[in-house]
Amino acid sequence: MKAKLLLTSVLMGVLMTSCYTEVIVEDEYIDEPVYNTSQVLHAYDLWYVDINATRGNGEVPFLQRAFTISFDRGTLYANNNIVGIGKTGNGFGIDVGFYDTVRGAVEIDHDVDGQWFLDVFAVNGNTIELYDARSDTSYFLKGYQVGNFDYDMVFYDNINYFLQEYDAWEKTYTSLEGALNEFDNENFLQFNPGYFRSSIDAPGTRLVDLQWDFEGNYSVYDIENDETLKTLTLDYRLSSNDYFELYVINDSTIELYHPRSKTVYEFRGRGYQQYLKAGKGAVEKKRKKTSNPIMKVKRSRDI
């Protein structure tokens, strides 16, 4: 268990009163303001779960799974997928349960994960902390309105999850410009936690009929001083590596630029894995703290 300091002048006046009582716990003074938790949670349309800011060794499964959550008149919504974010449920995501508020806390009845009682703390003008006392774990959520939410930021900050949300990526375009290279023959890619697979099967092959010809490790890199560029390396276990600049075209299409051959490839996702309220995906897909390594390179492709 831990003692917390609840702030009294945050969320643009949503905290309802300046009156408070002083309580002494273990010789620490704690300001315990009386405020309307419902108004705090409703102050923003979307709460982005900053998974890298999480504190504690436990977990709240539905927060570990979500990119955003929304509180709307007793119904809890979540965007558990990168694909479709901003469109599913008018931006709010899918209905995942119900909630009720009490002073300084929210009671959640999640369709899969059951009942949770989370303390609500205001961190600053657009950030809250949800604290689970049972596991001594805190999640930090940043508030946005639907109209000013940076969906590109979510894609690029969570690009590993985006790559894994399709069963396979099928090559749909190869530029005429560029030198011939071995990657020209690969028509399918599949990204899994920790490794990738590729196939030279003909475009249009059914996913269940794909034969995976190559396998290896892959890495996604952040680029120093370029927030909108990622790079991808494919480390084939039986041959050399391939290096690409990685661009997100939309939530079903990526572009890989191969600087060595100066070839542009486009891949389209097939077999979308939607993480719903129940089922295999909801159980297996959970976010964890990640930090892409940083590569000191300059953008090679002019766009």
Coordinates of C-alpha atoms in Angstrom, one line a residue:
M1 CA 0.0 0.0 0.0
K2 CA 1.1 3.6 -0.5
A3 CA 0.1 7.1 0.5
K4 CA -0.7 9.6 -2.3
L5 CA -0.9 13.3 -2.6
L6 CA -4.0 14.3 -4.5
L7 CA -3.6 17.6 -6.3
T8 CA -6.1 20.4 -5.8
S9 CA -5.7 22.6 -8.8
V10 CA -5.6 20.5 -11.9
L11 CA -7.8 19.5 -14.8
M12 CA -8.8 23.1 -15.4
G13 CA -11.0 23.5 -12.4
V14 CA -12.7 20.1 -12.7
L15 CA -11.6 19.4 -9.1
M16 CA -14.6 20.8 -7.4
T17 CA -13.5 22.4 -4.1
S18 CA -10.5 23.9 -2.4
C19 CA -11.7 22.6 1.0
Y20 CA -9.8 19.7 2.3
T21 CA -8.9 17.8 5.5
E22 CA -5.4 17.0 6.7
V23 CA -4.8 13.4 7.5
I24 CA -1.6 12.1 9.1
V25 CA -0.4 8.7 7.8
E26 CA 3.0 7.5 8.9
D27 CA 4.0 11.1 9.7
E28 CA 3.2 12.3 6.2
Y29 CA 0.6 15.0 5.5
I30 CA -1.8 14.2 2.8
D31 CA -4.2 16.7 1.2
E32 CA -7.4 14.8 0.6
P33 CA -9.7 17.1 -1.5
V34 CA -13.3 16.4 -2.2
Y35 CA -13.8 16.4 -5.9
N36 CA -16.1 15.0 -8.5
T37 CA -14.4 12.0 -10.0
S38 CA -17.0 11.7 -12.8
Q39 CA -16.2 15.2 -14.0
V40 CA -12.5 14.3 -14.0
L41 CA -13.0 11.2 -16.1
H42 CA -15.3 13.0 -18.5
A43 CA -13.0 16.0 -19.0
Y44 CA -11.5 14.3 -22.1
D45 CA -13.0 12.0 -24.8
L46 CA -10.0 9.7 -24.9
W47 CA -7.4 8.7 -22.3
Y48 CA -4.2 7.4 -23.9
V49 CA -2.6 4.7 -21.8
D50 CA 1.2 5.6 -21.6
I51 CA 2.3 2.0 -21.0
N52 CA 5.9 3.0 -20.6
A53 CA 5.1 5.2 -17.6
T54 CA 3.4 2.3 -15.7
R55 CA 4.7 1.8 -12.1
G56 CA 4.6 -1.5 -10.2
N57 CA 5.0 -5.2 -11.0
G58 CA 1.4 -6.1 -11.3
E59 CA -1.1 -5.4 -14.0
V60 CA -4.7 -4.4 -14.7
P61 CA -5.4 -6.6 -17.8
F62 CA -7.8 -4.3 -19.7
L63 CA -5.4 -1.3 -19.2
Q64 CA -2.5 -3.4 -20.3
R65 CA -4.4 -4.3 -23.4
A66 CA -5.7 -0.8 -24.4
F67 CA -4.2 2.0 -26.3
T68 CA -7.0 4.4 -25.2
I69 CA -10.0 4.1 -22.9
S70 CA -13.1 6.4 -22.7
F71 CA -15.7 6.9 -20.0
D72 CA -19.1 7.7 -21.4
R73 CA -22.2 7.8 -19.3
G74 CA -21.5 4.6 -17.4
T75 CA -20.1 2.7 -20.4
L76 CA -16.3 1.9 -20.7
Y77 CA -14.9 2.0 -24.2
A78 CA -11.4 0.9 -25.3
N79 CA -9.2 1.0 -28.5
N80 CA -7.4 -2.3 -28.2
N81 CA -6.1 -2.2 -31.8
I82 CA -4.0 0.3 -33.7
V83 CA -5.9 -0.8 -36.9
G84 CA -9.1 1.1 -37.0
I85 CA -8.2 3.6 -34.3
G86 CA -10.0 6.8 -34.9
K87 CA -12.8 5.1 -36.8
T88 CA -14.0 2.2 -34.6
G89 CA -16.9 3.4 -32.4
N90 CA -16.5 7.0 -33.8
G91 CA -13.0 7.0 -32.3
F92 CA -13.9 5.7 -28.9
G93 CA -13.3 2.0 -29.7
I94 CA -15.4 -0.9 -28.6
D95 CA -17.7 -1.3 -25.6
V96 CA -15.8 -3.3 -23.0
G97 CA -17.8 -2.9 -19.8
F98 CA -19.4 -0.6 -17.3
Y99 CA -18.2 1.8 -14.6
D100 CA -19.4 3.9 -11.7
T101 CA -17.6 6.6 -9.8
V102 CA -17.2 7.3 -6.1
R103 CA -15.2 10.0 -4.4
G104 CA -11.6 9.6 -5.7
A105 CA -12.1 6.3 -7.4
V106 CA -13.8 4.4 -10.2
E107 CA -15.4 1.0 -10.0
I108 CA -15.2 -0.9 -13.3
D109 CA -17.0 -4.1 -14.3
H110 CA -15.1 -5.3 -17.3
D111 CA -16.7 -7.8 -19.6
V112 CA -13.7 -10.1 -19.6
D113 CA -11.6 -9.1 -16.6
G114 CA -14.3 -8.7 -14.0
Q115 CA -14.5 -6.0 -11.3
W116 CA -11.8 -3.5 -10.4
F117 CA -11.7 -0.7 -7.9
L118 CA -9.1 1.9 -9.0
D119 CA -8.1 5.1 -7.2
V120 CA -8.1 8.2 -9.4
F121 CA -5.4 10.8 -9.0
A122 CA -4.9 14.0 -11.0
V123 CA -1.3 14.4 -12.1
N124 CA -1.5 17.6 -14.1
G125 CA -3.9 19.5 -16.4
N126 CA -4.4 16.5 -18.8
T127 CA -3.0 13.5 -17.0
I128 CA -4.5 11.1 -14.5
E129 CA -3.2 8.1 -12.6
L130 CA -5.3 5.0 -12.1
Y131 CA -4.0 3.1 -9.1
D132 CA -4.8 -0.6 -8.3
A133 CA -4.1 -1.1 -4.6
R134 CA -4.3 -4.9 -4.9
S135 CA -1.2 -5.1 -7.1
D136 CA 0.3 -1.8 -6.1
T137 CA 0.4 -0.7 -9.7
S138 CA -0.2 2.7 -11.3
Y139 CA -1.2 3.5 -14.9
F140 CA -0.8 7.0 -16.3
L141 CA -3.3 8.2 -18.9
K142 CA -3.1 11.4 -20.9
G143 CA -6.4 13.1 -22.0
Y144 CA -7.3 14.2 -25.5
Q145 CA -10.5 15.3 -27.3
V146 CA -11.3 13.2 -30.4
G147 CA -10.7 16.2 -32.6
N148 CA -7.1 16.8 -31.5
F149 CA -5.9 13.3 -30.8
D150 CA -2.7 12.6 -32.7
Y151 CA -3.4 9.2 -34.3
D152 CA -0.1 9.3 -36.2
M153 CA 1.7 9.5 -32.8
V154 CA -0.1 6.3 -31.7
F155 CA 0.9 4.5 -34.9
Y156 CA 4.6 5.4 -34.7
D157 CA 4.8 5.0 -30.9
N158 CA 3.3 1.5 -31.1
I159 CA 4.5 0.4 -34.6
N160 CA 5.5 -3.1 -33.4
Y161 CA 2.0 -3.8 -32.3
F162 CA 0.7 -2.5 -35.6
L163 CA 2.9 -4.8 -37.6
Q164 CA 1.6 -7.8 -35.5
E165 CA -2.1 -7.0 -36.0
Y166 CA -2.3 -8.7 -39.3
D167 CA -1.7 -12.4 -39.9
A168 CA 0.4 -11.5 -42.9
W169 CA 1.5 -8.5 -45.1
E170 CA 1.2 -9.1 -48.8
K171 CA 3.4 -7.3 -51.3
T172 CA 1.2 -5.3 -53.6
Y173 CA 3.7 -3.0 -55.3
T174 CA 7.3 -2.9 -56.4
S175 CA 8.7 0.2 -58.0
L176 CA 10.2 0.0 -61.5
E177 CA 13.1 2.1 -60.2
G178 CA 15.7 0.2 -58.2
A179 CA 18.3 -2.5 -58.7
L180 CA 17.4 -6.1 -58.7
N181 CA 17.8 -7.8 -55.3
E182 CA 16.8 -10.9 -53.5
F183 CA 13.9 -9.2 -51.6
D184 CA 12.1 -8.7 -54.9
N185 CA 11.1 -12.4 -54.7
E186 CA 9.5 -12.2 -51.3
N187 CA 5.8 -11.6 -51.4
F188 CA 4.6 -12.1 -47.9
L189 CA 5.9 -11.0 -44.4
Q190 CA 4.6 -12.0 -41.0
F191 CA 5.6 -10.2 -37.8
N192 CA 5.4 -12.0 -34.5
P193 CA 6.7 -11.0 -31.0
G194 CA 10.5 -11.4 -31.4
Y195 CA 10.7 -12.9 -34.9
F196 CA 9.4 -12.6 -38.5
R197 CA 8.8 -15.0 -41.4
S198 CA 8.7 -14.4 -45.1
S199 CA 7.3 -16.3 -48.1
I200 CA 8.0 -16.3 -51.9
D201 CA 4.5 -17.7 -52.6
A202 CA 2.7 -16.0 -55.4
P203 CA 0.6 -12.9 -54.7
G204 CA -3.0 -13.9 -53.9
T205 CA -2.1 -17.2 -52.2
R206 CA -4.6 -18.0 -49.4
L207 CA -3.1 -17.4 -45.9
V208 CA -3.7 -21.0 -44.9
D209 CA -1.7 -22.2 -47.9
L210 CA 1.4 -20.0 -47.3
Q211 CA 4.7 -21.7 -47.0
W212 CA 7.1 -19.7 -44.9
D213 CA 10.5 -19.9 -46.6
F214 CA 12.6 -17.7 -44.4
E215 CA 12.6 -16.8 -40.7
G216 CA 14.7 -14.6 -38.5
N217 CA 14.7 -11.7 -36.0
Y218 CA 13.6 -8.2 -36.8
S219 CA 14.1 -4.8 -35.2
V220 CA 12.3 -1.5 -35.5
Y221 CA 14.4 1.6 -34.8
D222 CA 13.6 5.1 -33.8
I223 CA 15.6 7.7 -35.8
E224 CA 17.4 10.5 -34.0
N225 CA 15.8 13.9 -34.7
D226 CA 13.1 12.4 -37.0
E227 CA 9.9 11.4 -35.2
T228 CA 8.0 10.3 -38.3
L229 CA 10.6 7.9 -39.6
K230 CA 11.2 4.3 -38.4
T231 CA 13.7 1.8 -39.9
L232 CA 13.3 -1.9 -40.0
T233 CA 16.0 -4.6 -40.2
L234 CA 15.3 -8.2 -41.1
D235 CA 18.0 -10.5 -39.8
Y236 CA 17.7 -13.7 -41.8
R237 CA 19.1 -16.7 -39.9
L238 CA 20.6 -18.3 -43.0
S239 CA 21.6 -15.3 -45.0
S240 CA 22.4 -11.6 -44.8
N241 CA 20.3 -8.8 -43.4
D242 CA 17.9 -6.4 -45.1
Y243 CA 17.5 -2.8 -44.1
F244 CA 14.5 -0.6 -44.9
E245 CA 13.0 2.7 -44.1
L246 CA 9.5 2.0 -42.8
Y247 CA 6.5 4.3 -43.6
V248 CA 2.9 3.9 -42.6
I249 CA 0.6 4.8 -45.5
N250 CA -2.7 4.0 -43.7
D251 CA -3.9 1.4 -41.2
S252 CA -3.7 -1.4 -43.7
T253 CA -0.7 -0.4 -45.8
I254 CA 3.0 0.0 -45.1
E255 CA 5.8 1.1 -47.4
L256 CA 9.3 -0.3 -47.2
Y257 CA 12.1 1.6 -49.0
H258 CA 15.3 -0.4 -49.6
P259 CA 18.1 2.2 -49.6
R260 CA 20.7 -0.3 -51.0
S261 CA 18.8 -1.0 -54.2
K262 CA 16.7 2.2 -54.1
T263 CA 13.5 0.1 -54.5
V264 CA 10.1 1.0 -53.0
Y265 CA 7.8 -1.8 -51.9
E266 CA 4.2 -1.6 -50.6
F267 CA 2.6 -4.3 -48.4
R268 CA -1.1 -4.6 -47.5
G269 CA -2.2 -6.3 -44.3
R270 CA -4.3 -9.5 -44.6
G271 CA -6.0 -11.4 -41.8
Y272 CA -6.8 -8.5 -39.4
Q273 CA -6.6 -9.7 -35.7
Q274 CA -9.2 -7.7 -33.9
Y275 CA -8.8 -7.8 -30.1
L276 CA -12.4 -7.9 -28.9
K277 CA -13.9 -8.3 -25.4
A278 CA -13.2 -12.0 -25.4
G279 CA -11.4 -14.7 -27.4
K280 CA -7.9 -15.7 -28.2
G281 CA -6.6 -12.3 -29.2
A282 CA -7.9 -10.6 -26.0
V283 CA -6.1 -13.1 -23.9
E284 CA -2.8 -13.1 -25.7
K285 CA -2.3 -9.5 -26.7
K286 CA -1.0 -7.3 -24.0
R287 CA 1.2 -4.3 -24.2
K288 CA 4.5 -4.1 -22.3
K289 CA 7.1 -1.5 -21.8
T290 CA 9.2 -1.1 -24.9
S291 CA 11.8 1.2 -26.1
N292 CA 13.0 1.0 -29.7
P293 CA 16.8 1.4 -30.1
I294 CA 17.8 4.6 -31.8
M295 CA 19.6 4.6 -35.1
K296 CA 21.7 7.6 -36.2
V297 CA 20.9 7.8 -39.9
K298 CA 19.4 10.3 -42.3
R299 CA 16.3 9.7 -44.4
S300 CA 17.4 8.3 -47.7
R301 CA 14.1 8.6 -49.6
D302 CA 12.7 11.9 -50.9
I303 CA 9.0 12.0 -50.2

